PDB file of C-alpha atoms in Angstrom:
ATOM      1  CA  MET S  53       0.015   0.057  -0.010  1.00 52.00           C
ATOM      2  CA  PHE S  54       2.880   2.616   0.764  1.00 50.00           C
ATOM      3  CA  ARG S  55       4.480   1.658  -2.151  1.00 53.00           C
ATOM      4  CA  ASP S  56       1.706   2.196  -4.494  1.00 55.00           C
ATOM      5  CA  ALA S  57       0.484   5.617  -2.627  1.00 55.00           C
ATOM      6  CA  SER S  58       3.440   7.398  -4.058  1.00 54.00           C
ATOM      7  CA  GLU S  59       2.452   9.265  -7.434  1.00 55.00           C
ATOM      8  CA  LYS S  60       5.931   9.587  -8.558  1.00 61.00           C
ATOM      9  CA  GLY S  61       5.939   5.574  -8.519  1.00 67.00           C
ATOM     10  CA  PHE S  62       7.872   3.021  -6.873  1.00 81.00           C
ATOM     11  CA  ASP S  63      10.540   2.445  -9.682  1.00 94.00           C
ATOM     12  CA  SER S  64      11.800   5.713  -9.266  1.00 94.00           C
ATOM     13  CA  SER S  65      13.379   4.654  -6.154  1.00 95.00           C
ATOM     14  CA  ILE S  66      16.957   5.120  -5.829  1.00 96.00           C
ATOM     15  CA  LEU S  67      18.931   2.177  -5.076  1.00 97.00           C
ATOM     16  CA  GLU S  68      21.917   3.154  -2.838  1.00 95.00           C
ATOM     17  CA  TYR S  69      25.445   0.981  -3.677  1.00 95.00           C
ATOM     18  CA  TYR S  70      23.794   0.085  -7.484  1.00 97.00           C
ATOM     19  CA  ASP S  71      25.794   1.725  -9.840  1.00 97.00           C
ATOM     20  CA  MET S  72      26.425   0.865 -13.576  1.00 97.00           C
ATOM     21  CA  ASP S  73      28.766  -2.259 -12.687  1.00 97.00           C
ATOM     22  CA  ASP S  74      25.256  -3.425 -11.625  1.00 98.00           C
ATOM     23  CA  LEU S  75      23.918  -3.062 -15.600  1.00 98.00           C
ATOM     24  CA  ASP S  76      24.410  -5.028 -18.478  1.00 98.00           C
ATOM     25  CA  MET S  77      26.067  -2.909 -20.844  1.00 98.00           C
ATOM     26  CA  PRO S  78      24.934  -4.778 -24.400  1.00 98.00           C
ATOM     27  CA  THR S  79      21.401  -4.494 -23.051  1.00 98.00           C
ATOM     28  CA  VAL S  80      22.020  -0.416 -22.431  1.00 98.00           C
ATOM     29  CA  ASN S  81      23.564  -0.341 -25.946  1.00 98.00           C
ATOM     30  CA  ARG S  82      20.615  -2.696 -27.615  1.00 97.00           C
ATOM     31  CA  TYR S  83      18.428   0.343 -26.240  1.00 98.00           C
ATOM     32  CA  ARG S  84      20.659   2.647 -27.151  1.00 97.00           C
ATOM     33  CA  ASN S  85      20.201   1.774 -30.988  1.00 96.00           C
ATOM     34  CA  ARG S  86      16.571   1.551 -31.157  1.00 96.00           C
ATOM     35  CA  PHE S  87      16.641   5.247 -29.153  1.00 97.00           C
ATOM     36  CA  SER S  88      18.512   6.434 -31.674  1.00 96.00           C
ATOM     37  CA  VAL S  89      16.435   4.748 -34.797  1.00 94.00           C
ATOM     38  CA  ILE S  90      13.058   6.063 -33.424  1.00 94.00           C
ATOM     39  CA  ASN S  91      14.515   9.456 -31.920  1.00 94.00           C
ATOM     40  CA  LEU S  92      16.499  10.757 -34.896  1.00 92.00           C
ATOM     41  CA  ASN S  93      18.597  14.147 -33.917  1.00 92.00           C
ATOM     42  CA  HIS S  94      17.463  13.750 -30.735  1.00 95.00           C
ATOM     43  CA  ALA S  95      19.571  15.976 -27.792  1.00 94.00           C
ATOM     44  CA  TRP S  96      20.792  13.162 -25.936  1.00 96.00           C
ATOM     45  CA  HIS S  97      22.403  11.265 -28.720  1.00 94.00           C
ATOM     46  CA  ASN S  98      25.739  12.494 -27.209  1.00 94.00           C
ATOM     47  CA  LEU S  99      25.236  11.866 -23.776  1.00 97.00           C
ATOM     48  CA  THR S 100      27.814   9.687 -22.069  1.00 97.00           C
ATOM     49  CA  ASP S 101      26.033   6.445 -20.780  1.00 97.00           C
ATOM     50  CA  GLU S 102      25.780   7.589 -17.308  1.00 97.00           C
ATOM     51  CA  GLU S 103      24.447  10.872 -18.297  1.00 97.00           C
ATOM     52  CA  PHE S 104      22.026   9.353 -20.753  1.00 98.00           C
ATOM     53  CA  LEU S 105      20.558   6.666 -18.266  1.00 98.00           C
ATOM     54  CA  ILE S 106      20.228   9.735 -15.719  1.00 97.00           C
ATOM     55  CA  GLN S 107      18.042  11.583 -18.391  1.00 97.00           C
ATOM     56  CA  LEU S 108      15.920   8.393 -18.657  1.00 96.00           C
ATOM     57  CA  GLY S 109      15.098   8.045 -15.526  1.00 96.00           C
ATOM     58  CA  ALA S 110      17.295   4.645 -14.862  1.00 97.00           C
ATOM     59  CA  MET S 111      20.066   6.665 -12.675  1.00 97.00           C
ATOM     60  CA  ASP S 112      19.376   9.044 -10.403  1.00 97.00           C
ATOM     61  CA  LYS S 113      21.922  11.596  -8.069  1.00 94.00           C
ATOM     62  CA  ASP S 114      21.287  11.033  -4.046  1.00 93.00           C
ATOM     63  CA  ARG S 115      20.687  14.681  -3.002  1.00 90.00           C
ATOM     64  CA  LYS S 116      22.793  14.235   0.318  1.00 91.00           C
ATOM     65  CA  THR S 117      25.840  12.548  -0.831  1.00 93.00           C
ATOM     66  CA  LYS S 118      25.715  13.902  -4.569  1.00 92.00           C
ATOM     67  CA  LYS S 119      26.449   9.893  -5.364  1.00 96.00           C
ATOM     68  CA  VAL S 120      24.936   8.261  -8.664  1.00 97.00           C
ATOM     69  CA  TRP S 121      22.744   4.987  -8.131  1.00 98.00           C
ATOM     70  CA  LEU S 122      20.795   2.936 -10.153  1.00 98.00           C
ATOM     71  CA  THR S 123      16.808   3.475  -9.787  1.00 97.00           C
ATOM     72  CA  VAL S 124      14.436   0.671  -9.547  1.00 98.00           C
ATOM     73  CA  ALA S 125      13.529   1.259 -13.249  1.00 98.00           C
ATOM     74  CA  GLY S 126      17.066   0.799 -14.315  1.00 98.00           C
ATOM     75  CA  LEU S 127      17.999  -2.137 -12.499  1.00 98.00           C
ATOM     76  CA  LEU S 128      14.690  -4.292 -13.572  1.00 98.00           C
ATOM     77  CA  MET S 129      15.309  -2.699 -17.393  1.00 98.00           C
ATOM     78  CA  PHE S 130      18.992  -3.147 -17.888  1.00 98.00           C
ATOM     79  CA  GLY S 131      20.431  -4.973 -14.900  1.00 98.00           C
ATOM     80  CA  LYS S 132      22.732  -7.741 -14.833  1.00 98.00           C
ATOM     81  CA  SER S 133      20.213 -10.986 -13.420  1.00 97.00           C
ATOM     82  CA  VAL S 134      22.520 -11.665 -10.333  1.00 98.00           C
ATOM     83  CA  SER S 135      22.031  -7.685  -9.122  1.00 98.00           C
ATOM     84  CA  ILE S 136      18.349  -8.035  -9.820  1.00 98.00           C
ATOM     85  CA  ARG S 137      17.814 -11.226  -7.831  1.00 97.00           C
ATOM     86  CA  SER S 138      20.012  -9.735  -4.756  1.00 97.00           C
ATOM     87  CA  TYR S 139      16.657  -6.767  -4.384  1.00 97.00           C
ATOM     88  CA  PHE S 140      14.011  -8.475  -5.744  1.00 97.00           C
ATOM     89  CA  PRO S 141      14.128 -12.140  -4.694  1.00 96.00           C
ATOM     90  CA  TYR S 142      11.114 -13.107  -6.371  1.00 95.00           C
ATOM     91  CA  PHE S 143      11.556 -11.862  -9.620  1.00 97.00           C
ATOM     92  CA  ASP S 144      10.556 -14.199 -12.356  1.00 97.00           C
ATOM     93  CA  LEU S 145      10.241 -14.334 -16.267  1.00 98.00           C
ATOM     94  CA  ASP S 146       8.289 -16.795 -18.073  1.00 97.00           C
ATOM     95  CA  TYR S 147       7.029 -17.444 -21.802  1.00 97.00           C
ATOM     96  CA  LEU S 148       5.542 -20.454 -22.726  1.00 96.00           C
ATOM     97  CA  LYS S 149       4.566 -21.501 -25.985  1.00 94.00           C
ATOM     98  CA  MET S 150       1.551 -23.920 -25.928  1.00 92.00           C
ATOM     99  CA  VAL S 151       0.060 -24.735 -29.303  1.00 86.00           C
ATOM    100  CA  ASP S 152      -1.026 -28.069 -30.034  1.00 79.00           C
ATOM    101  CA  VAL S 153       0.068 -29.340 -26.704  1.00 76.00           C
ATOM    102  CA  ASP S 154      -1.053 -32.211 -24.898  1.00 74.00           C
ATOM    103  CA  GLU S 155      -0.561 -34.503 -21.594  1.00 69.00           C
ATOM    104  CA  ASP S 156       2.632 -35.830 -23.024  1.00 69.00           C
ATOM    105  CA  LEU S 157       3.804 -32.316 -24.112  1.00 73.00           C
ATOM    106  CA  ARG S 158       3.089 -29.078 -22.046  1.00 83.00           C
ATOM    107  CA  TYR S 159       4.716 -26.707 -24.055  1.00 86.00           C
ATOM    108  CA  ASN S 160       6.199 -26.174 -27.142  1.00 89.00           C
ATOM    109  CA  GLU S 161       8.999 -23.698 -26.395  1.00 92.00           C
ATOM    110  CA  ARG S 162       9.804 -22.098 -23.242  1.00 94.00           C
ATOM    111  CA  PHE S 163      11.807 -18.720 -22.800  1.00 96.00           C
ATOM    112  CA  THR S 164      12.765 -18.156 -19.191  1.00 97.00           C
ATOM    113  CA  ILE S 165      15.470 -17.229 -16.384  1.00 96.00           C
ATOM    114  CA  ASP S 166      18.150 -20.207 -16.681  1.00 95.00           C
ATOM    115  CA  GLY S 167      20.972 -18.758 -16.429  1.00 94.00           C
ATOM    116  CA  ARG S 168      21.567 -18.385 -20.191  1.00 95.00           C
ATOM    117  CA  TRP S 169      21.062 -14.917 -20.938  1.00 97.00           C
ATOM    118  CA  GLU S 170      20.880 -11.517 -18.485  1.00 97.00           C
ATOM    119  CA  SER S 171      17.365 -11.735 -17.150  1.00 97.00           C
ATOM    120  CA  ASN S 172      16.363  -8.280 -17.227  1.00 98.00           C
ATOM    121  CA  LEU S 173      12.940  -6.439 -18.717  1.00 98.00           C
ATOM    122  CA  PHE S 174      14.344  -5.071 -21.936  1.00 98.00           C
ATOM    123  CA  ASN S 175      15.914  -8.480 -22.718  1.00 98.00           C
ATOM    124  CA  PHE S 176      12.990 -10.423 -22.049  1.00 98.00           C
ATOM    125  CA  PHE S 177      10.235  -7.907 -24.278  1.00 97.00           C
ATOM    126  CA  THR S 178      12.667  -7.849 -27.270  1.00 96.00           C
ATOM    127  CA  VAL S 179      12.824 -11.580 -27.664  1.00 96.00           C
ATOM    128  CA  VAL S 180       9.416 -12.540 -26.355  1.00 97.00           C
ATOM    129  CA  ILE S 181       7.498 -10.100 -28.718  1.00 94.00           C
ATOM    130  CA  ASN S 182       8.763 -11.787 -31.702  1.00 91.00           C
ATOM    131  CA  LYS S 183       7.797 -14.751 -30.704  1.00 93.00           C
ATOM    132  CA  LEU S 184       4.198 -13.393 -29.807  1.00 93.00           C
ATOM    133  CA  SER S 185       4.064 -11.888 -33.648  1.00 86.00           C
ATOM    134  CA  GLU S 186       4.580 -14.923 -35.336  1.00 83.00           C
ATOM    135  CA  ASP S 187       1.846 -16.659 -37.261  1.00 80.00           C
ATOM    136  CA  ILE S 188      -0.732 -14.423 -35.907  1.00 81.00           C
ATOM    137  CA  PRO S 189      -4.064 -15.820 -38.047  1.00 70.00           C
ATOM    138  CA  ILE S 190      -4.985 -12.396 -39.818  1.00 70.00           C
ATOM    139  CA  PRO S 191      -4.258 -11.653 -43.508  1.00 62.00           C
ATOM    140  CA  PHE S 192      -1.514  -9.138 -44.228  1.00 60.00           C
ATOM    141  CA  LYS S 193      -2.339  -5.706 -46.238  1.00 62.00           C
ATOM    142  CA  LEU S 194      -0.753  -4.132 -49.179  1.00 56.00           C
ATOM    143  CA  ASN S 195       0.200  -0.483 -49.439  1.00 58.00           C
ATOM    144  CA  GLY S 196       0.932  -0.362 -53.200  1.00 59.00           C
ATOM    145  CA  ILE S 197       3.204  -2.761 -53.779  1.00 54.00           C
ATOM    146  CA  THR S 198       4.548  -3.257 -50.125  1.00 55.00           C
ATOM    147  CA  ARG S 199       3.214  -5.793 -47.641  1.00 53.00           C
ATOM    148  CA  ILE S 200       2.278  -4.072 -44.111  1.00 60.00           C
ATOM    149  CA  ASP S 201       2.938  -6.589 -41.245  1.00 67.00           C
ATOM    150  CA  ASP S 202       2.363  -4.343 -38.309  1.00 78.00           C
ATOM    151  CA  THR S 203      -1.670  -4.165 -37.913  1.00 86.00           C
ATOM    152  CA  PRO S 204      -3.775  -3.094 -35.139  1.00 89.00           C
ATOM    153  CA  VAL S 205      -3.611  -6.696 -33.945  1.00 92.00           C
ATOM    154  CA  HIS S 206      -0.116  -6.734 -33.642  1.00 91.00           C
ATOM    155  CA  ARG S 207       0.316  -3.339 -31.848  1.00 91.00           C
ATOM    156  CA  ALA S 208      -2.368  -4.381 -29.502  1.00 93.00           C
ATOM    157  CA  ILE S 209      -0.202  -7.751 -28.486  1.00 94.00           C
ATOM    158  CA  ARG S 210       2.654  -5.346 -28.125  1.00 94.00           C
ATOM    159  CA  GLU S 211       0.484  -3.003 -25.703  1.00 94.00           C
ATOM    160  CA  ALA S 212      -0.990  -6.075 -23.910  1.00 95.00           C
ATOM    161  CA  PHE S 213       2.484  -7.438 -23.267  1.00 97.00           C
ATOM    162  CA  VAL S 214       3.984  -3.697 -22.152  1.00 96.00           C
ATOM    163  CA  ASN S 215       1.327  -2.920 -20.205  1.00 94.00           C
ATOM    164  CA  ALA S 216       1.604  -6.369 -17.985  1.00 96.00           C
ATOM    165  CA  ILE S 217       5.443  -5.120 -17.715  1.00 97.00           C
ATOM    166  CA  VAL S 218       4.871  -1.667 -16.445  1.00 95.00           C
ATOM    167  CA  HIS S 219       1.830  -2.600 -14.291  1.00 94.00           C
ATOM    168  CA  GLY S 220       4.116  -5.637 -12.374  1.00 96.00           C
ATOM    169  CA  ASP S 221       4.889  -5.446  -8.536  1.00 96.00           C
ATOM    170  CA  TYR S 222       8.199  -7.032  -8.655  1.00 96.00           C
ATOM    171  CA  SER S 223       8.591  -6.763  -4.667  1.00 94.00           C
ATOM    172  CA  VAL S 224       6.184  -9.240  -3.675  1.00 94.00           C
ATOM    173  CA  GLN S 225       5.935 -13.329  -5.162  1.00 93.00           C
ATOM    174  CA  GLY S 226       4.949 -13.565  -8.639  1.00 94.00           C
ATOM    175  CA  THR S 227       5.626 -14.342 -11.965  1.00 96.00           C
ATOM    176  CA  LEU S 228       5.728 -12.215 -15.392  1.00 98.00           C
ATOM    177  CA  ARG S 229       4.115 -14.622 -17.287  1.00 98.00           C
ATOM    178  CA  ILE S 230       3.310 -14.726 -21.116  1.00 97.00           C
ATOM    179  CA  LYS S 231       1.241 -17.914 -22.770  1.00 96.00           C
ATOM    180  CA  LYS S 232       0.751 -18.198 -26.307  1.00 95.00           C
ATOM    181  CA  PHE S 233      -1.866 -20.317 -27.657  1.00 93.00           C
ATOM    182  CA  LYS S 234      -3.254 -21.602 -31.013  1.00 90.00           C
ATOM    183  CA  ASP S 235      -6.419 -19.079 -30.213  1.00 90.00           C
ATOM    184  CA  ARG S 236      -5.214 -17.395 -27.495  1.00 92.00           C
ATOM    185  CA  PHE S 237      -2.363 -14.686 -25.925  1.00 96.00           C
ATOM    186  CA  GLU S 238      -2.393 -15.053 -22.002  1.00 97.00           C
ATOM    187  CA  PHE S 239      -0.762 -11.836 -19.997  1.00 98.00           C
ATOM    188  CA  TYR S 240       0.130 -12.595 -16.394  1.00 97.00           C
ATOM    189  CA  ASN S 241       1.905  -9.528 -13.921  1.00 97.00           C
ATOM    190  CA  PRO S 242       2.179  -9.932 -10.293  1.00 96.00           C
ATOM    191  CA  GLY S 243       0.782  -7.530  -8.050  1.00 94.00           C
ATOM    192  CA  CYS S 244      -2.885  -5.907  -8.246  1.00 90.00           C
ATOM    193  CA  LEU S 245      -4.556  -3.095 -10.448  1.00 90.00           C
ATOM    194  CA  LYS S 246      -4.432   0.373  -8.945  1.00 87.00           C
ATOM    195  CA  ILE S 247      -7.675   1.014 -10.727  1.00 87.00           C
ATOM    196  CA  PRO S 248     -11.070  -0.742 -10.963  1.00 87.00           C
ATOM    197  CA  VAL S 249     -11.598  -3.349 -14.039  1.00 88.00           C
ATOM    198  CA  ALA S 250     -14.428  -1.101 -15.126  1.00 85.00           C
ATOM    199  CA  ASP S 251     -12.590   1.708 -15.281  1.00 85.00           C
ATOM    200  CA  ILE S 252      -9.884   0.591 -17.216  1.00 88.00           C
ATOM    201  CA  TYR S 253     -12.265  -0.854 -19.918  1.00 86.00           C
ATOM    202  CA  LYS S 254     -13.810   2.380 -20.168  1.00 80.00           C
ATOM    203  CA  GLY S 255     -10.840   4.148 -21.273  1.00 74.00           C
ATOM    204  CA  GLY S 256      -8.916   7.540 -20.530  1.00 66.00           C
ATOM    205  CA  THR S 257      -7.318   6.530 -17.256  1.00 68.00           C
ATOM    206  CA  SER S 258      -3.942   5.678 -16.658  1.00 71.00           C
ATOM    207  CA  LYS S 259      -2.548   4.994 -13.094  1.00 81.00           C
ATOM    208  CA  CYS S 260       0.898   3.185 -13.604  1.00 88.00           C
ATOM    209  CA  ARG S 261       3.002   1.075 -11.131  1.00 92.00           C
ATOM    210  CA  ASN S 262       6.402   1.747 -12.958  1.00 95.00           C
ATOM    211  CA  PRO S 263       5.873   5.236 -14.635  1.00 94.00           C
ATOM    212  CA  PHE S 264       9.408   5.088 -15.323  1.00 96.00           C
ATOM    213  CA  ILE S 265       9.624   1.643 -16.865  1.00 96.00           C
ATOM    214  CA  GLN S 266       6.736   3.060 -19.109  1.00 94.00           C
ATOM    215  CA  LYS S 267       8.702   5.908 -19.870  1.00 94.00           C
ATOM    216  CA  MET S 268      11.475   4.017 -21.121  1.00 97.00           C
ATOM    217  CA  PHE S 269       9.402   1.819 -23.570  1.00 96.00           C
ATOM    218  CA  ARG S 270       7.741   4.914 -24.912  1.00 94.00           C
ATOM    219  CA  MET S 271      10.668   6.615 -25.567  1.00 95.00           C
ATOM    220  CA  ILE S 272      11.246   3.624 -27.921  1.00 95.00           C
ATOM    221  CA  GLY S 273       8.091   3.597 -29.775  1.00 92.00           C
ATOM    222  CA  PHE S 274       6.265   0.971 -27.285  1.00 91.00           C
ATOM    223  CA  GLY S 275       3.359   1.593 -24.399  1.00 81.00           C
ATOM    224  CA  GLU S 276       0.710   4.830 -23.872  1.00 70.00           C
ATOM    225  CA  ASN S 277       0.562   6.226 -20.888  1.00 62.00           C
ATOM    226  CA  ILE S 278      -2.880   8.350 -21.113  1.00 59.00           C
ATOM    227  CA  GLY S 279      -5.411   5.812 -20.465  1.00 62.00           C
ATOM    228  CA  SER S 280      -5.555   4.856 -24.246  1.00 72.00           C
ATOM    229  CA  GLY S 281      -3.587   1.851 -24.311  1.00 81.00           C
ATOM    230  CA  PHE S 282      -6.191  -0.824 -23.604  1.00 88.00           C
ATOM    231  CA  PHE S 283      -8.800   0.933 -25.686  1.00 89.00           C
ATOM    232  CA  LYS S 284      -6.168   0.286 -28.871  1.00 90.00           C
ATOM    233  CA  ILE S 285      -6.502  -3.737 -27.588  1.00 93.00           C
ATOM    234  CA  LEU S 286     -10.318  -3.739 -27.389  1.00 93.00           C
ATOM    235  CA  LYS S 287     -10.701  -1.958 -30.862  1.00 92.00           C
ATOM    236  CA  ALA S 288      -8.291  -4.174 -32.512  1.00 93.00           C
ATOM    237  CA  TRP S 289      -9.748  -7.027 -31.208  1.00 93.00           C
ATOM    238  CA  LYS S 290     -13.207  -5.671 -32.507  1.00 89.00           C
ATOM    239  CA  GLU S 291     -12.512  -4.857 -35.450  1.00 89.00           C
ATOM    240  CA  GLN S 292     -11.510  -8.527 -35.842  1.00 89.00           C
ATOM    241  CA  GLN S 293     -14.886  -9.383 -34.446  1.00 84.00           C
ATOM    242  CA  TRP S 294     -13.046 -11.251 -31.815  1.00 89.00           C
ATOM    243  CA  ALA S 295     -14.365 -11.812 -27.970  1.00 86.00           C
ATOM    244  CA  VAL S 296     -13.859  -9.212 -25.643  1.00 88.00           C
ATOM    245  CA  PRO S 297     -10.244  -9.230 -24.300  1.00 93.00           C
ATOM    246  CA  ILE S 298     -10.919 -10.603 -20.363  1.00 92.00           C
ATOM    247  CA  LEU S 299      -8.890  -8.355 -17.809  1.00 94.00           C
ATOM    248  CA  GLU S 300      -9.043  -9.654 -14.164  1.00 92.00           C
ATOM    249  CA  GLU S 301      -7.593  -9.727 -10.571  1.00 93.00           C
ATOM    250  CA  ARG S 302      -6.982 -13.279  -9.002  1.00 92.00           C
ATOM    251  CA  PHE S 303      -6.579 -11.700  -5.501  1.00 91.00           C
ATOM    252  CA  VAL S 304      -5.805 -15.119  -3.981  1.00 91.00           C
ATOM    253  CA  THR S 305      -2.830 -15.548  -6.056  1.00 91.00           C
ATOM    254  CA  ASN S 306      -1.885 -11.693  -6.277  1.00 93.00           C
ATOM    255  CA  GLU S 307      -1.905 -11.429 -10.238  1.00 95.00           C
ATOM    256  CA  VAL S 308      -3.982  -9.450 -12.995  1.00 95.00           C
ATOM    257  CA  VAL S 309      -4.456 -11.790 -16.136  1.00 96.00           C
ATOM    258  CA  LEU S 310      -5.488 -10.388 -19.692  1.00 96.00           C
ATOM    259  CA  LYS S 311      -6.612 -12.891 -21.948  1.00 96.00           C
ATOM    260  CA  LEU S 312      -6.707 -12.076 -25.458  1.00 96.00           C
ATOM    261  CA  ASN S 313      -8.731 -14.867 -27.383  1.00 93.00           C
ATOM    262  CA  MET S 314      -9.374 -14.952 -31.322  1.00 91.00           C
ATOM    263  CA  ILE S 315     -12.299 -16.698 -31.086  1.00 83.00           C
ATOM    264  CA  SER S 316     -15.440 -14.877 -33.233  1.00 78.00           C
ATOM    265  CA  LEU S 317     -18.025 -13.338 -31.359  1.00 68.00           C
ATOM    266  CA  VAL S 318     -20.320 -12.737 -33.966  1.00 62.00           C
ATOM    267  CA  PRO S 319     -23.753 -13.689 -32.628  1.00 60.00           C
ATOM    268  CA  GLU S 320     -24.526 -15.852 -35.998  1.00 66.00           C
ATOM    269  CA  VAL S 321     -21.670 -17.994 -35.126  1.00 66.00           C
ATOM    270  CA  TYR S 322     -23.452 -19.047 -32.098  1.00 69.00           C
ATOM    271  CA  MET S 323     -27.120 -18.871 -32.810  1.00 72.00           C
ATOM    272  CA  GLY S 324     -27.370 -21.923 -34.036  1.00 75.00           C
ATOM    273  CA  LYS S 325     -26.398 -23.783 -31.138  1.00 77.00           C
ATOM    274  CA  LEU S 326     -28.377 -21.529 -29.272  1.00 79.00           C
ATOM    275  CA  LYS S 327     -31.438 -22.387 -31.019  1.00 79.00           C
ATOM    276  CA  GLU S 328     -31.127 -25.847 -30.260  1.00 81.00           C
ATOM    277  CA  ILE S 329     -31.104 -25.217 -26.394  1.00 83.00           C
ATOM    278  CA  TYR S 330     -33.993 -22.415 -26.288  1.00 83.00           C
ATOM    279  CA  GLY S 331     -35.526 -22.870 -29.528  1.00 82.00           C
ATOM    280  CA  ASN S 332     -38.460 -20.332 -30.487  1.00 79.00           C
ATOM    281  CA  SER S 333     -37.783 -18.698 -26.742  1.00 81.00           C
ATOM    282  CA  LEU S 334     -34.365 -17.252 -27.761  1.00 75.00           C
ATOM    283  CA  ASP S 335     -36.561 -14.459 -29.619  1.00 74.00           C
ATOM    284  CA  LEU S 336     -37.615 -13.457 -26.581  1.00 78.00           C
ATOM    285  CA  LEU S 337     -34.105 -11.983 -25.586  1.00 80.00           C
ATOM    286  CA  ASN S 338     -32.657  -8.787 -26.451  1.00 78.00           C
ATOM    287  CA  ALA S 339     -29.407  -7.997 -27.687  1.00 70.00           C
ATOM    288  CA  ASP S 340     -27.761  -7.522 -24.206  1.00 75.00           C
ATOM    289  CA  GLU S 341     -28.966 -11.108 -23.108  1.00 80.00           C
ATOM    290  CA  ILE S 342     -28.087 -12.691 -26.475  1.00 74.00           C
ATOM    291  CA  LYS S 343     -24.569 -11.531 -25.692  1.00 71.00           C
ATOM    292  CA  ILE S 344     -24.431 -13.053 -21.963  1.00 80.00           C
ATOM    293  CA  LEU S 345     -25.518 -16.039 -23.436  1.00 80.00           C
ATOM    294  CA  VAL S 346     -22.650 -16.342 -26.175  1.00 72.00           C
ATOM    295  CA  THR S 347     -20.085 -15.017 -23.365  1.00 71.00           C
ATOM    296  CA  ALA S 348     -21.416 -17.937 -21.379  1.00 77.00           C
ATOM    297  CA  ILE S 349     -20.774 -20.385 -24.507  1.00 72.00           C
ATOM    298  CA  THR S 350     -17.149 -19.112 -24.999  1.00 66.00           C
ATOM    299  CA  GLU S 351     -15.964 -18.301 -21.870  1.00 65.00           C
ATOM    300  CA  ASP S 352     -17.525 -21.399 -20.133  1.00 70.00           C
ATOM    301  CA  GLU S 353     -18.924 -18.665 -17.460  1.00 74.00           C
ATOM    302  CA  VAL S 354     -20.713 -15.406 -16.937  1.00 73.00           C
ATOM    303  CA  THR S 355     -20.174 -13.165 -13.891  1.00 75.00           C
ATOM    304  CA  ASN S 356     -21.297  -9.863 -12.975  1.00 77.00           C
ATOM    305  CA  ALA S 357     -17.760  -7.838 -13.228  1.00 67.00           C
ATOM    306  CA  ARG S 358     -17.345  -9.507 -16.800  1.00 65.00           C
ATOM    307  CA  MET S 359     -21.017  -8.629 -18.045  1.00 71.00           C
ATOM    308  CA  GLN S 360     -20.002  -4.903 -17.178  1.00 67.00           C
ATOM    309  CA  CYS S 361     -16.992  -4.976 -19.401  1.00 63.00           C
ATOM    310  CA  VAL S 362     -18.884  -7.123 -22.263  1.00 62.00           C
ATOM    311  CA  THR S 363     -22.244  -4.905 -22.111  1.00 66.00           C
ATOM    312  CA  ASP S 364     -23.159  -1.519 -21.253  1.00 62.00           C
ATOM    313  CA  LEU S 365     -25.367  -2.365 -18.766  1.00 64.00           C
ATOM    314  CA  HIS S 366     -25.358  -0.543 -14.961  1.00 54.00           C
ATOM    315  CA  PRO S 367     -24.444  -2.885 -12.686  1.00 58.00           C
ATOM    316  CA  CYS S 368     -27.000  -3.078 -10.807  1.00 54.00           C
ATOM    317  CA  LEU S 369     -29.300  -4.080 -13.843  1.00 52.00           C
ATOM    318  CA  LEU S 370     -27.437  -7.467 -14.073  1.00 53.00           C
ATOM    319  CA  TYR S 371     -28.686  -8.072 -10.657  1.00 50.00           C
ATOM    320  CA  THR S 372     -32.383  -8.533 -11.819  1.00 47.00           C
ATOM    321  CA  SER S 373     -35.548  -9.851 -10.227  1.00 37.00           C
ATOM    322  CA  PRO S 374     -37.159 -13.131 -10.968  1.00 40.00           C
ATOM    323  CA  SER S 375     -39.344 -12.572 -14.802  1.00 41.00           C
ATOM    324  CA  PRO S 376     -40.628 -15.082 -17.040  1.00 39.00           C
ATOM    325  CA  ARG S 377     -37.201 -15.278 -18.864  1.00 45.00           C
ATOM    326  CA  ASP S 378     -35.037 -16.379 -16.114  1.00 49.00           C
ATOM    327  CA  GLY S 379     -35.492 -20.067 -16.898  1.00 49.00           C
ATOM    328  CA  LEU S 380     -32.863 -18.904 -20.113  1.00 48.00           C
ATOM    329  CA  LEU S 381     -30.820 -16.947 -18.107  1.00 48.00           C
TER     330      LEU S 381
END
């Protein structure tokens, strides 16, 4: 609670005695190369590494001692594995590709902390984002004769990934975990949300747990900080006529989960099945009630919180008194 109460963000905290020696400089160099490409003629290009990191918020000066130390954001984003674990013993990263798996094969591919790479947030993102973008089941577009692979869906997936990173609470036990299935993506981050789920679906509201890390991603072209990021995800999925993304807090495991299902939510796809179940009684239902039933079929459950996100109904209207149609719902 004390960490989240700061408007400045927990990741701005100075880590005394953590300095340049705790950074993986190849990671810093890769970030600076990306920064140079995205920000041509930027005033920071000629700065030393330390000066650049100070401007970025990865390092800061202790006003009392005048010494420069890493910030939480700098350590998590660019740090050496051993240095990150020394301050964040629960820090854990995991990517699983789970396409056509069975009881004998739990996953097709895994990228996790195994001592073979410097396991900081920037390295994890740059490796995994390419894996997520492969084989997305949407047609490419042409601009003249040039193929356009960067579609709204690709951008939505990047946004979801960055959101999971910048909203994670790395001081608590939990894993930043990304799962790729044949028909969906799942993003898990440790910690709870700082604003209600319903407000996030409405858009226009943003309260980031790690604003410095968010800034670092934004400076190289990834992520939003004006409350529009999640709206872009919703818009991209709606354009594909896929099921509304599911965002939920799991308080028992202290984590947030975002599920992006690439399953059609066009009512006609399911009307035949609903007709088999309810017959002519289906004609008594309005559009919102049909949407609730379709959600039940595709997600195997219906909750008030989920329906607040799928429909425009007020929460109280989702708790109605008995009516002749209750047998259907």
